[in-house]
Short mmCIF file of C-alpha atoms in Angstrom, two decimals:
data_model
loop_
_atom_site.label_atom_id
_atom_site.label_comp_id
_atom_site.label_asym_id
_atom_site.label_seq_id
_atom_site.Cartn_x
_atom_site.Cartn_y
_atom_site.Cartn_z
CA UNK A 1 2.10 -163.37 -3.74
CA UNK A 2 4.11 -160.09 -4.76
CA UNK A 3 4.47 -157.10 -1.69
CA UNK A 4 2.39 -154.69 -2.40
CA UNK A 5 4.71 -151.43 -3.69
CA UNK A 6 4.82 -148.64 -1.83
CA UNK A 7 2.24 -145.96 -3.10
CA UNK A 8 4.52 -143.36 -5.56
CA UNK A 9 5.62 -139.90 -3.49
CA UNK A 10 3.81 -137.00 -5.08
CA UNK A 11 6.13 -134.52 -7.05
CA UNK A 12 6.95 -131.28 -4.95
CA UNK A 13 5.27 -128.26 -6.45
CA UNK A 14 7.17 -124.86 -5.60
CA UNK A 15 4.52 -122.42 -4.60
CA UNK A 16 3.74 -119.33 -7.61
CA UNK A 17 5.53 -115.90 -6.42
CA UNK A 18 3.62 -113.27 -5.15
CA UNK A 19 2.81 -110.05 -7.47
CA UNK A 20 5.56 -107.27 -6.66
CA UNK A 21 4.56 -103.93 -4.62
CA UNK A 22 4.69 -101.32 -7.56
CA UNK A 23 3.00 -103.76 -10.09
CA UNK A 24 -0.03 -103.66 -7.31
CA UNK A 25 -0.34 -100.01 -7.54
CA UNK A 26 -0.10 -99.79 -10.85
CA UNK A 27 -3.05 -101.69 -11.20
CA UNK A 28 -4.67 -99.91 -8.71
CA UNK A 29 -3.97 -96.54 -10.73
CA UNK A 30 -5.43 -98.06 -13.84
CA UNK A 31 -8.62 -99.19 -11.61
CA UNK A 32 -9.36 -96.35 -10.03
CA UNK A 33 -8.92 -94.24 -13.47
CA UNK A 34 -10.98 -96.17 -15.39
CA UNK A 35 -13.86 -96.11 -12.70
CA UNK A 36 -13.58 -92.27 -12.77
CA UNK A 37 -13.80 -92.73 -16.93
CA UNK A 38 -17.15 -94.31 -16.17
CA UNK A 39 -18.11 -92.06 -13.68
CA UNK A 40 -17.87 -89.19 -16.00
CA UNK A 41 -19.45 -90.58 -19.16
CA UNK A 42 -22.25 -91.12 -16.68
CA UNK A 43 -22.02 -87.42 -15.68
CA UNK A 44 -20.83 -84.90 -18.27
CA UNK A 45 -21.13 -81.85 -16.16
CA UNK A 46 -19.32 -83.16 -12.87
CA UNK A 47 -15.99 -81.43 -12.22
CA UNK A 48 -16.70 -78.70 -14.12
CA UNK A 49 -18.34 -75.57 -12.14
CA UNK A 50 -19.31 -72.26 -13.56
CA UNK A 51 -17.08 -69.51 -13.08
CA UNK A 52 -18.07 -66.28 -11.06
CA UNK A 53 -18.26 -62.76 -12.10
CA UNK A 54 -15.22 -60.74 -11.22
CA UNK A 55 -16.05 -57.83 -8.82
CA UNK A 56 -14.42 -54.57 -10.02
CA UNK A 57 -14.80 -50.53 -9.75
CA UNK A 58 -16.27 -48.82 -12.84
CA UNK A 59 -16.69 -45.06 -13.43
CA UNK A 60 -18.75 -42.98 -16.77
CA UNK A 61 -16.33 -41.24 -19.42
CA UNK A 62 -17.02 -38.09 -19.55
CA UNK A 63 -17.19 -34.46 -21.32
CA UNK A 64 -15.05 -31.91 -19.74
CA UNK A 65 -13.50 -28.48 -20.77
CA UNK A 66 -9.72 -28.68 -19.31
CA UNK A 67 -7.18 -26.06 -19.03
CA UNK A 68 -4.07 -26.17 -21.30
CA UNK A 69 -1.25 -26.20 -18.99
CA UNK A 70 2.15 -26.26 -18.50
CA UNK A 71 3.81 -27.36 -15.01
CA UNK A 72 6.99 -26.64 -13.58
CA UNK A 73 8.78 -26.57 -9.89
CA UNK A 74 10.04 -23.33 -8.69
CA UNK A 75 10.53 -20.94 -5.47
CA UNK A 76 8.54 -18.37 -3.86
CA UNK A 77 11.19 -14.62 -3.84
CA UNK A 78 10.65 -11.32 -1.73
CA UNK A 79 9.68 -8.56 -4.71
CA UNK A 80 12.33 -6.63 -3.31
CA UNK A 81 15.03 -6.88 -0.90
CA UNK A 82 16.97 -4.51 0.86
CA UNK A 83 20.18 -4.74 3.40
CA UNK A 84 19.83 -1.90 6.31
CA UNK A 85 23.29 -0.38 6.55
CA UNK A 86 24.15 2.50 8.35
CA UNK A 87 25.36 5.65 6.11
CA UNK A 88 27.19 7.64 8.83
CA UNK A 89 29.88 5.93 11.47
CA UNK A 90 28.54 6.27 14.96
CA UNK A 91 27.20 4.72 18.19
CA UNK A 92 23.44 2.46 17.79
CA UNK A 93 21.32 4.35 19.81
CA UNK A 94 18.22 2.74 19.50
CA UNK A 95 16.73 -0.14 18.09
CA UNK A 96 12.80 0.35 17.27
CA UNK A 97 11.43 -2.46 16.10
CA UNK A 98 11.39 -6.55 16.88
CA UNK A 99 12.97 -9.02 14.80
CA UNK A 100 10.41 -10.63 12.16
CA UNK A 101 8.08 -7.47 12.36
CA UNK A 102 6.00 -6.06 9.74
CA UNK A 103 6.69 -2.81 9.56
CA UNK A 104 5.29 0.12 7.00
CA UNK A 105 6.78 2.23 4.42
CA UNK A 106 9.15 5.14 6.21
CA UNK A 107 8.83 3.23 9.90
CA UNK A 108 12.19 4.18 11.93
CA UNK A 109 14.07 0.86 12.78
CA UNK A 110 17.53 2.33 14.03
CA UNK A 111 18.25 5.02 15.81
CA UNK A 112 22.03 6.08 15.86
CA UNK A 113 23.73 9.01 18.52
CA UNK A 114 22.83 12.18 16.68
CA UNK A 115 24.85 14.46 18.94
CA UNK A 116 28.42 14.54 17.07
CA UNK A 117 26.35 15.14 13.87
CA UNK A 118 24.16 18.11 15.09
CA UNK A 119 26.97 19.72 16.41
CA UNK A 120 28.62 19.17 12.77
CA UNK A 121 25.79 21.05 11.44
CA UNK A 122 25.50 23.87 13.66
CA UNK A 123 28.93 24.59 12.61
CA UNK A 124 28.90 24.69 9.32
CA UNK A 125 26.25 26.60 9.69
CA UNK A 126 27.89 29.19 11.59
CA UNK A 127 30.18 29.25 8.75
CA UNK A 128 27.92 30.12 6.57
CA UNK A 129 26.60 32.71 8.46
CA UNK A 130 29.92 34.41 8.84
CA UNK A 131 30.65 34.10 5.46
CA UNK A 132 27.25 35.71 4.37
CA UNK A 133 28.35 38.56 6.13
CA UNK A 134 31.72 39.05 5.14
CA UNK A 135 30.02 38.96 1.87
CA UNK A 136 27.37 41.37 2.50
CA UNK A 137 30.19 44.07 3.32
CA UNK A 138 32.41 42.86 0.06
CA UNK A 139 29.86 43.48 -2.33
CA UNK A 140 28.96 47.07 -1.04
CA UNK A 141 32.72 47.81 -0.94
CA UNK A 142 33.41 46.46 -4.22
CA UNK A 143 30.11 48.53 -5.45
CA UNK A 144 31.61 51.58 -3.83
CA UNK A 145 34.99 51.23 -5.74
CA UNK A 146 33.54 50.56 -8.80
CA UNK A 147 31.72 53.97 -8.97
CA UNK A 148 35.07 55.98 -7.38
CA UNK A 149 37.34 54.69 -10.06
CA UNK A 150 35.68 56.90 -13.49
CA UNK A 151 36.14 60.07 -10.79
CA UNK A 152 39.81 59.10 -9.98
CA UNK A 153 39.24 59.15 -6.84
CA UNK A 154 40.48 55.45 -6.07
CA UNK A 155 42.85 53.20 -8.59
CA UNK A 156 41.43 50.66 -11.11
CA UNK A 157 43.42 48.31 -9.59
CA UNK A 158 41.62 48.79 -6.11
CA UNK A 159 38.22 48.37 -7.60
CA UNK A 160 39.66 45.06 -9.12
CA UNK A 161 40.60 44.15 -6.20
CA UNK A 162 37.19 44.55 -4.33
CA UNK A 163 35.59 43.08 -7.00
CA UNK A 164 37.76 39.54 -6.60
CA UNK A 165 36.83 39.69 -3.04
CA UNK A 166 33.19 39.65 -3.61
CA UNK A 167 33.34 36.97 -6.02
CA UNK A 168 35.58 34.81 -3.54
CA UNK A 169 33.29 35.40 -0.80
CA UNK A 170 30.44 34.34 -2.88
CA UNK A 171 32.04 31.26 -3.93
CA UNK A 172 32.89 30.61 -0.02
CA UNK A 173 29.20 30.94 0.88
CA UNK A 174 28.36 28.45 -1.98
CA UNK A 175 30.70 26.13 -0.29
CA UNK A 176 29.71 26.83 3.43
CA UNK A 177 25.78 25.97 2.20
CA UNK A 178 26.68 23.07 0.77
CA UNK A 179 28.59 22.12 4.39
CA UNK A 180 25.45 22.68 5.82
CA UNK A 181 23.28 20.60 3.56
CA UNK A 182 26.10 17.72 4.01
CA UNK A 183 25.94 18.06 7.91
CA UNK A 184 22.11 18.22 7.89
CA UNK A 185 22.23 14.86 5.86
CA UNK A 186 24.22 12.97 7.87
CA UNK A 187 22.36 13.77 10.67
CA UNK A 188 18.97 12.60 9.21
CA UNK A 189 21.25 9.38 8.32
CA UNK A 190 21.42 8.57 12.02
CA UNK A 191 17.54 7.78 11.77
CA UNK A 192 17.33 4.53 9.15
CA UNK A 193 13.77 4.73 8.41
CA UNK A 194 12.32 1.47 6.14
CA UNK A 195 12.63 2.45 2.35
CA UNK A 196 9.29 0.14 1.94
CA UNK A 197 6.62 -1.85 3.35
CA UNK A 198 7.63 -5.23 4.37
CA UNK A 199 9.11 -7.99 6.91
CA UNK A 200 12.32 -7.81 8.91
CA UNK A 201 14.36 -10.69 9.20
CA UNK A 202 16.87 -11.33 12.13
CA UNK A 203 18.56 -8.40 14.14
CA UNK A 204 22.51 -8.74 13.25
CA UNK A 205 23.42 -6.04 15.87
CA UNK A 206 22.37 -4.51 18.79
CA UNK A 207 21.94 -1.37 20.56
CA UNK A 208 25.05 0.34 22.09
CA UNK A 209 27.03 -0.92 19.20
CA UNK A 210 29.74 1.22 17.17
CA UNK A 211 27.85 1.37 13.56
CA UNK A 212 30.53 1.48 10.67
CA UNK A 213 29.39 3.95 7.55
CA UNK A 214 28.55 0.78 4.72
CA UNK A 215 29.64 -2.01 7.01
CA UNK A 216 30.11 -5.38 5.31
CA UNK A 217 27.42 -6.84 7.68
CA UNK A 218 23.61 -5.48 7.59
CA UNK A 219 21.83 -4.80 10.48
CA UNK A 220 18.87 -6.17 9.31
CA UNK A 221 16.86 -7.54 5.74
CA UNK A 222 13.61 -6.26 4.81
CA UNK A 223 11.95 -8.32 2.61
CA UNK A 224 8.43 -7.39 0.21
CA UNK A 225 6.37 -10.45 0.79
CA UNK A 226 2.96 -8.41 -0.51
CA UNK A 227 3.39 -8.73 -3.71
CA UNK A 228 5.70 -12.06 -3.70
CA UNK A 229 7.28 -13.69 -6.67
CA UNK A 230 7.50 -17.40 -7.80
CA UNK A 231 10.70 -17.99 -9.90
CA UNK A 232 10.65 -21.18 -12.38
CA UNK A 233 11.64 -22.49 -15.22
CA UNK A 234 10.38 -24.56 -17.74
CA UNK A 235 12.06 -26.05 -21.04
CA UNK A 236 13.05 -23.73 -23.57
CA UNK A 237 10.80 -25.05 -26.44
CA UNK A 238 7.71 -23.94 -24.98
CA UNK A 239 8.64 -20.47 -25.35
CA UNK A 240 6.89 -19.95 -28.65
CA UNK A 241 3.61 -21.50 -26.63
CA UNK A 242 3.73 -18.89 -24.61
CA UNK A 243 4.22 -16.19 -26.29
CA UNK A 244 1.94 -16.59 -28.39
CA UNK A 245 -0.99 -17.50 -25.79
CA UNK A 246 0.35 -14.26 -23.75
CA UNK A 247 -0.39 -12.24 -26.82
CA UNK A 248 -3.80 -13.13 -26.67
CA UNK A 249 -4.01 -11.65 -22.80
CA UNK A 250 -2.18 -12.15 -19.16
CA UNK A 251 -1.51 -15.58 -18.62
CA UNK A 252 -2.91 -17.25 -14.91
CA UNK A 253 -0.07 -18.83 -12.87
CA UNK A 254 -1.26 -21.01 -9.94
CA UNK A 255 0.99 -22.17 -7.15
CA UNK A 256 0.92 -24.08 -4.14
CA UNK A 257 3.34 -25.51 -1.82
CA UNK A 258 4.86 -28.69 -2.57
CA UNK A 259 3.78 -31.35 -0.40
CA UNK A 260 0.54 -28.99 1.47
CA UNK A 261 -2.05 -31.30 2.58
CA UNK A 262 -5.41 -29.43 1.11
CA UNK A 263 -6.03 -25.90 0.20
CA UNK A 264 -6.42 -24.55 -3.18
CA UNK A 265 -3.66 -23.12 -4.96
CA UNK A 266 -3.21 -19.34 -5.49
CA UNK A 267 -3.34 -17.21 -8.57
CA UNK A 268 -1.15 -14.75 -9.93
CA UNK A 269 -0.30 -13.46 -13.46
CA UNK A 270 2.81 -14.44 -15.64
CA UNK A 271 5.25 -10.98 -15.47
CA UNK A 272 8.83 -11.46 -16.61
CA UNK A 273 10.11 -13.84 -19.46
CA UNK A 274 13.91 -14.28 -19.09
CA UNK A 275 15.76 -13.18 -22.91
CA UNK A 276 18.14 -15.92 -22.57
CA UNK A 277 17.53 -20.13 -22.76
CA UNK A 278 20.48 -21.58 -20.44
CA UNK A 279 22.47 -23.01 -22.89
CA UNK A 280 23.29 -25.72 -20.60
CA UNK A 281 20.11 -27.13 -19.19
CA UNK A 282 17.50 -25.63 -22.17
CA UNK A 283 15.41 -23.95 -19.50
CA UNK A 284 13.70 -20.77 -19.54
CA UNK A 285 13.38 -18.96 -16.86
CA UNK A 286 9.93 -17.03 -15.91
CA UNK A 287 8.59 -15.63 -13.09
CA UNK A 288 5.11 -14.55 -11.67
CA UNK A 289 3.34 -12.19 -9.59
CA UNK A 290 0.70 -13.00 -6.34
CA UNK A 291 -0.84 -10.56 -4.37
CA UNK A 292 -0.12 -12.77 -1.34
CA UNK A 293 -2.41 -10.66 0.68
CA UNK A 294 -2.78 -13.90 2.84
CA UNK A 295 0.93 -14.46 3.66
CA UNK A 296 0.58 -18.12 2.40
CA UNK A 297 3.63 -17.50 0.42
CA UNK A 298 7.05 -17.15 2.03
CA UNK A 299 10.58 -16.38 0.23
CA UNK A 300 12.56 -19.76 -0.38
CA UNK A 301 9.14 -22.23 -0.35
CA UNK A 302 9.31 -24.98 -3.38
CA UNK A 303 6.34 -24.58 -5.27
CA UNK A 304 4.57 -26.42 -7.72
CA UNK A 305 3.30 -24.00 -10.40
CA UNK A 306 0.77 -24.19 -13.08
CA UNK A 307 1.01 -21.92 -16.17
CA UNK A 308 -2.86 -22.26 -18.09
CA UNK A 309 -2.28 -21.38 -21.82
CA UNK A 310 -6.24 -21.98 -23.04
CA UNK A 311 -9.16 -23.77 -22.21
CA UNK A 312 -9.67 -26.91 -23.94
CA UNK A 313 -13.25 -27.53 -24.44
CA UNK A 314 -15.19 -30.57 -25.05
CA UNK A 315 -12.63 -33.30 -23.20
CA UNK A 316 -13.09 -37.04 -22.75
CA UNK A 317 -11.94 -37.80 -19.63
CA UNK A 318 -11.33 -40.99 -17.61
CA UNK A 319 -10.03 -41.42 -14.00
CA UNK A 320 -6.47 -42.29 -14.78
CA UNK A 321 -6.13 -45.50 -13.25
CA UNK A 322 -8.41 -46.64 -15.82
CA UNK A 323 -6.01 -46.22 -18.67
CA UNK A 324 -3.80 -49.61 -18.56
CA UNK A 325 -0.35 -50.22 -20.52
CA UNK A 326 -0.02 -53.19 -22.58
CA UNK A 327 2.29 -54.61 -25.25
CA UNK A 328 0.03 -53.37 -28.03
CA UNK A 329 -0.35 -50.00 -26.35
CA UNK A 330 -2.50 -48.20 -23.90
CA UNK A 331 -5.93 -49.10 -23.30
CA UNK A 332 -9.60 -49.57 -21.04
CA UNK A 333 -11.87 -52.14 -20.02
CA UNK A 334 -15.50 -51.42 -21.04
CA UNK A 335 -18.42 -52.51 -19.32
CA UNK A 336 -20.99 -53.42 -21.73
CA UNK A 337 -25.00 -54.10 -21.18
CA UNK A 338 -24.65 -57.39 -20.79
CA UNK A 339 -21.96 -56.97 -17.61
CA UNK A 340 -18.95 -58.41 -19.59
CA UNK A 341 -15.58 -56.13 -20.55
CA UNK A 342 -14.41 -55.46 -23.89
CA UNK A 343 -10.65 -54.52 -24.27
CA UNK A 344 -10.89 -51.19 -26.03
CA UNK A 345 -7.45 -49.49 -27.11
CA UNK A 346 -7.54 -46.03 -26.66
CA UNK A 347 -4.96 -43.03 -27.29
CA UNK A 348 -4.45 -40.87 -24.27
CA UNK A 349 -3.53 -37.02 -24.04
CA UNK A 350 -2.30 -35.06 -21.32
CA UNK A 351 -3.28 -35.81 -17.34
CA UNK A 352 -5.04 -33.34 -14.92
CA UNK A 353 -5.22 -33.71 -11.15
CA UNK A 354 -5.71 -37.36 -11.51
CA UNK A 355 -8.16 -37.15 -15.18
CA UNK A 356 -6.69 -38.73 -18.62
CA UNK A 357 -7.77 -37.03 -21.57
CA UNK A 358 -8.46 -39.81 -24.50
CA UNK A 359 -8.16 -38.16 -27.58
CA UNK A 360 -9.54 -41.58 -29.24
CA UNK A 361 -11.07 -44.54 -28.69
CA UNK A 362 -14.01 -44.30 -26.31
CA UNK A 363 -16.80 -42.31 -26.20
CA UNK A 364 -18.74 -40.16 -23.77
CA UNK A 365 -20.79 -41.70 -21.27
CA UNK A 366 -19.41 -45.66 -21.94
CA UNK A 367 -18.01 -47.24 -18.32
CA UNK A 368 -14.71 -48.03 -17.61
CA UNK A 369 -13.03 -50.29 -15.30
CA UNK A 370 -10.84 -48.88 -12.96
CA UNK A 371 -9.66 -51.32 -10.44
CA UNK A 372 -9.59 -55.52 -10.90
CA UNK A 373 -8.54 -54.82 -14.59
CA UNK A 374 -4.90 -57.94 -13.72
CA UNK A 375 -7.90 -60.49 -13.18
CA UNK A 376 -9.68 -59.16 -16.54
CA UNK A 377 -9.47 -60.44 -19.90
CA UNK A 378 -11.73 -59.41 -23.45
CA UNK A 379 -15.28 -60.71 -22.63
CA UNK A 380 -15.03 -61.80 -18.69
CA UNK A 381 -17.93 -61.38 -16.84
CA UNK A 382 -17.98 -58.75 -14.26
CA UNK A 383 -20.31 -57.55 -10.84
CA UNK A 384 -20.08 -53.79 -10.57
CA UNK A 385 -19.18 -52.91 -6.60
CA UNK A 386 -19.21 -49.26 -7.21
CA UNK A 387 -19.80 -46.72 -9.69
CA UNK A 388 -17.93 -42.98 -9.47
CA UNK A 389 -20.92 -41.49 -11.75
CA UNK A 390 -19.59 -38.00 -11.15
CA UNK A 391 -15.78 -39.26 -12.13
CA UNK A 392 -15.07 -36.41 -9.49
CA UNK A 393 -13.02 -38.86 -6.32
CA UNK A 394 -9.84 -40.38 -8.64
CA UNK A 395 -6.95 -42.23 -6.89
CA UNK A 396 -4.50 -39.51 -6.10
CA UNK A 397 -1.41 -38.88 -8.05
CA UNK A 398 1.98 -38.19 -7.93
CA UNK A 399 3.18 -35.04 -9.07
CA UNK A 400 5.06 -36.73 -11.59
CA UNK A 401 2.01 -38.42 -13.04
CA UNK A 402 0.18 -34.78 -13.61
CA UNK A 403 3.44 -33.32 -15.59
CA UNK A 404 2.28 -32.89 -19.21
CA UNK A 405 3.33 -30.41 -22.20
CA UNK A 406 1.22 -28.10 -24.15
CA UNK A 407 0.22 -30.32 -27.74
#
């Protein structure tokens, strides 16, 4: 009987390797995308949403007559000027009137010792007097000679001799009036009356003071601030412009302060054309004329002046911040019926207190975007949040953004 063999060992099997981290996600990536691929072939309109209307401002083009101007910065200047200086040398009496005053035409302001200057005069006028006589007697003497000498009775030479005297009297009496119309001068010098209406400026000396005749140093300045002047200039090509719209009639300047908060500007009339272009900067200087019955106009203010040429009828205007600058050009949004834009290109003329004139390219009455136009593209839909229907509240400018030239 044979032992039983032992039953065979069973071969060792090395366990399979587990799948690696990334190649795990990966297949979860491709799972989870193709269960969205199903998802949307089940669903053709999830994911995608309609877009909404963009809100922006709008305002009507319209029909406007605009003036033709020209702008320009300048200064407000007294229409005259004057330095007070004392004509005589003496001692400042009196000082009648306060620094900054208005004061009228002929108004005494200084007052300077008269006393030296009267007695002066009542001199030479005592001269005169005794002069008058001693001229009275020369002329009857001489007339006395001159009849004596045919009879012999005095020598030719005598009469000549009277005769000289009467003429060298006469010619001192000339002299001594003349004295006394000097000496009566000076003394009306020591009262300095004001040549014209106007404004005093600052008292440079004071009362009790030893006055030189035509110091160096004024006493005072009186400046003509009604009438004032506004002094500018503006580029030298534009002088045929104006000439030839100031041959039609007087030209309206406006001017207001630079930088004044509110208040209208006010008018005056164009009244001296310089003859000369600066050959250095091409300006041409002009000035104007206000009444400035107001005082709203001082010497030295900056002012921003307006010359109007003409009237330039039957404008299409925009609020400026309409008009947008592309590569193509410049050009609007229009709202149509149907509340989507249309990119129109337009040509745009000269700017006026905020207005754009477009010379082509949009019509009257058609609606324009003027804010939201970066979020805007040809045929977006739009929602209206406010209309200006009266295109009479645009965005303020700069002063640089109203400068334009007459076309």
């Amino acid at each position: 009987m044979k032992p039983l063999s032992p039953a065979p060992t069973p071969a060792y099997r090395r366990p399979a390797a587990a799948p690696s981290f990334p190649l795990r996600l990966l297949t979860c990536l491709f799972v989870l995308l193709a269960v969205a691929g199903c998802s949307r072939e089940r669903d053709p309109g999830a994911g995608r949403k309609k877009r909404a209307a963009i809100p922006v401002d709008v305002a009507d083009s319209v029909k406007k007559t605009l003036p033709l101007e020209l702008l320009a910065t300048g200064h407000a200047e007294a229409s005259e000027t004057v330095d007070i200086r004392s004509q005589v040398t003496g001692t400042l009496k009196t000082v009648h009137f306060c620094e900054g005053a208005l004061v009228k035409s002929g108004t005494l302001l200084f007052t300077i010792d008269p006393r030296p200057f009267a007695a002066n005069l009542a001199k030479a006028e005592a001269d005169l007097a005794r002069d008058k006589a001693s001229l009275d007697n020369a002329r009857r003497e001489s007339s006395r000679y001159s009849q004596a000498a045919p009879k012999g009775y005095v020598s030719q030479e005598q009469a000549d001799q009277a005769a000289t005297q009467a003429a060298t009297l006469t010619a001192t009496v000339k002299g001594d009036e003349a004295a006394v119309d000097s000496a009566r001068l000076e003394l009306e010098y020591c009262s300095i009356r004001a040549p014209f209406a106007g404004r005093t400026g600052e008292l440079l000396i004071h009362q009790g003071n030893l006055i030189k005749e035509n110091a160096d140093t004024p006493m005072t300045t009186l400046k003509r601030i009604a009438p004032i002047q506004a002094s500018f200039t503006v580029p030298g090509h534009h002088l045929q412009d104006i000439a030839r719209y100031q041959a039609a009639g007087k030209l309206k300047v406006l001017a207001s302060q630079q930088k004044q908060a509110g208040g209208s500007p006010i008018a005056g009339e164009l009244a001296f054309i310089d003859n000369t272009v600066d050959p250095t900067t091409g300006m041409l200087r002009l000035k104007a004329n206000f009444a400035n019955e107001d005082g709203r106009l001082w010497p030295g203010q900056l002012l921003d002046v307006r010359i109007e040429l003409a009237q330039r009828p039957d404008c299409i205007v925009v609020p400026s911040q309409a008009v947008q600058v592309g590569q193509q050009g410049s050009y609007v949004y229009v709202v149509k019926d149907d509340q989507t834009v249309s990119y129109r290109p337009v040509t745009p003329s000269i700017l006026y207190q905020g207005e754009t004139v477009i010379d082509s390219g949009l019509a009257e009455g058609e609606r324009v975007v003027t804010d939201g136009q970066l979020q805007l593209a040809d045929g977006t839909k739009v929602e209206v949040r406010s209309q200006n229907k009266e295109n009479s509240a645009p965005k303020p400018t700069s002063n640089a953004e109203n400068r334009r030239t007459a076309s």
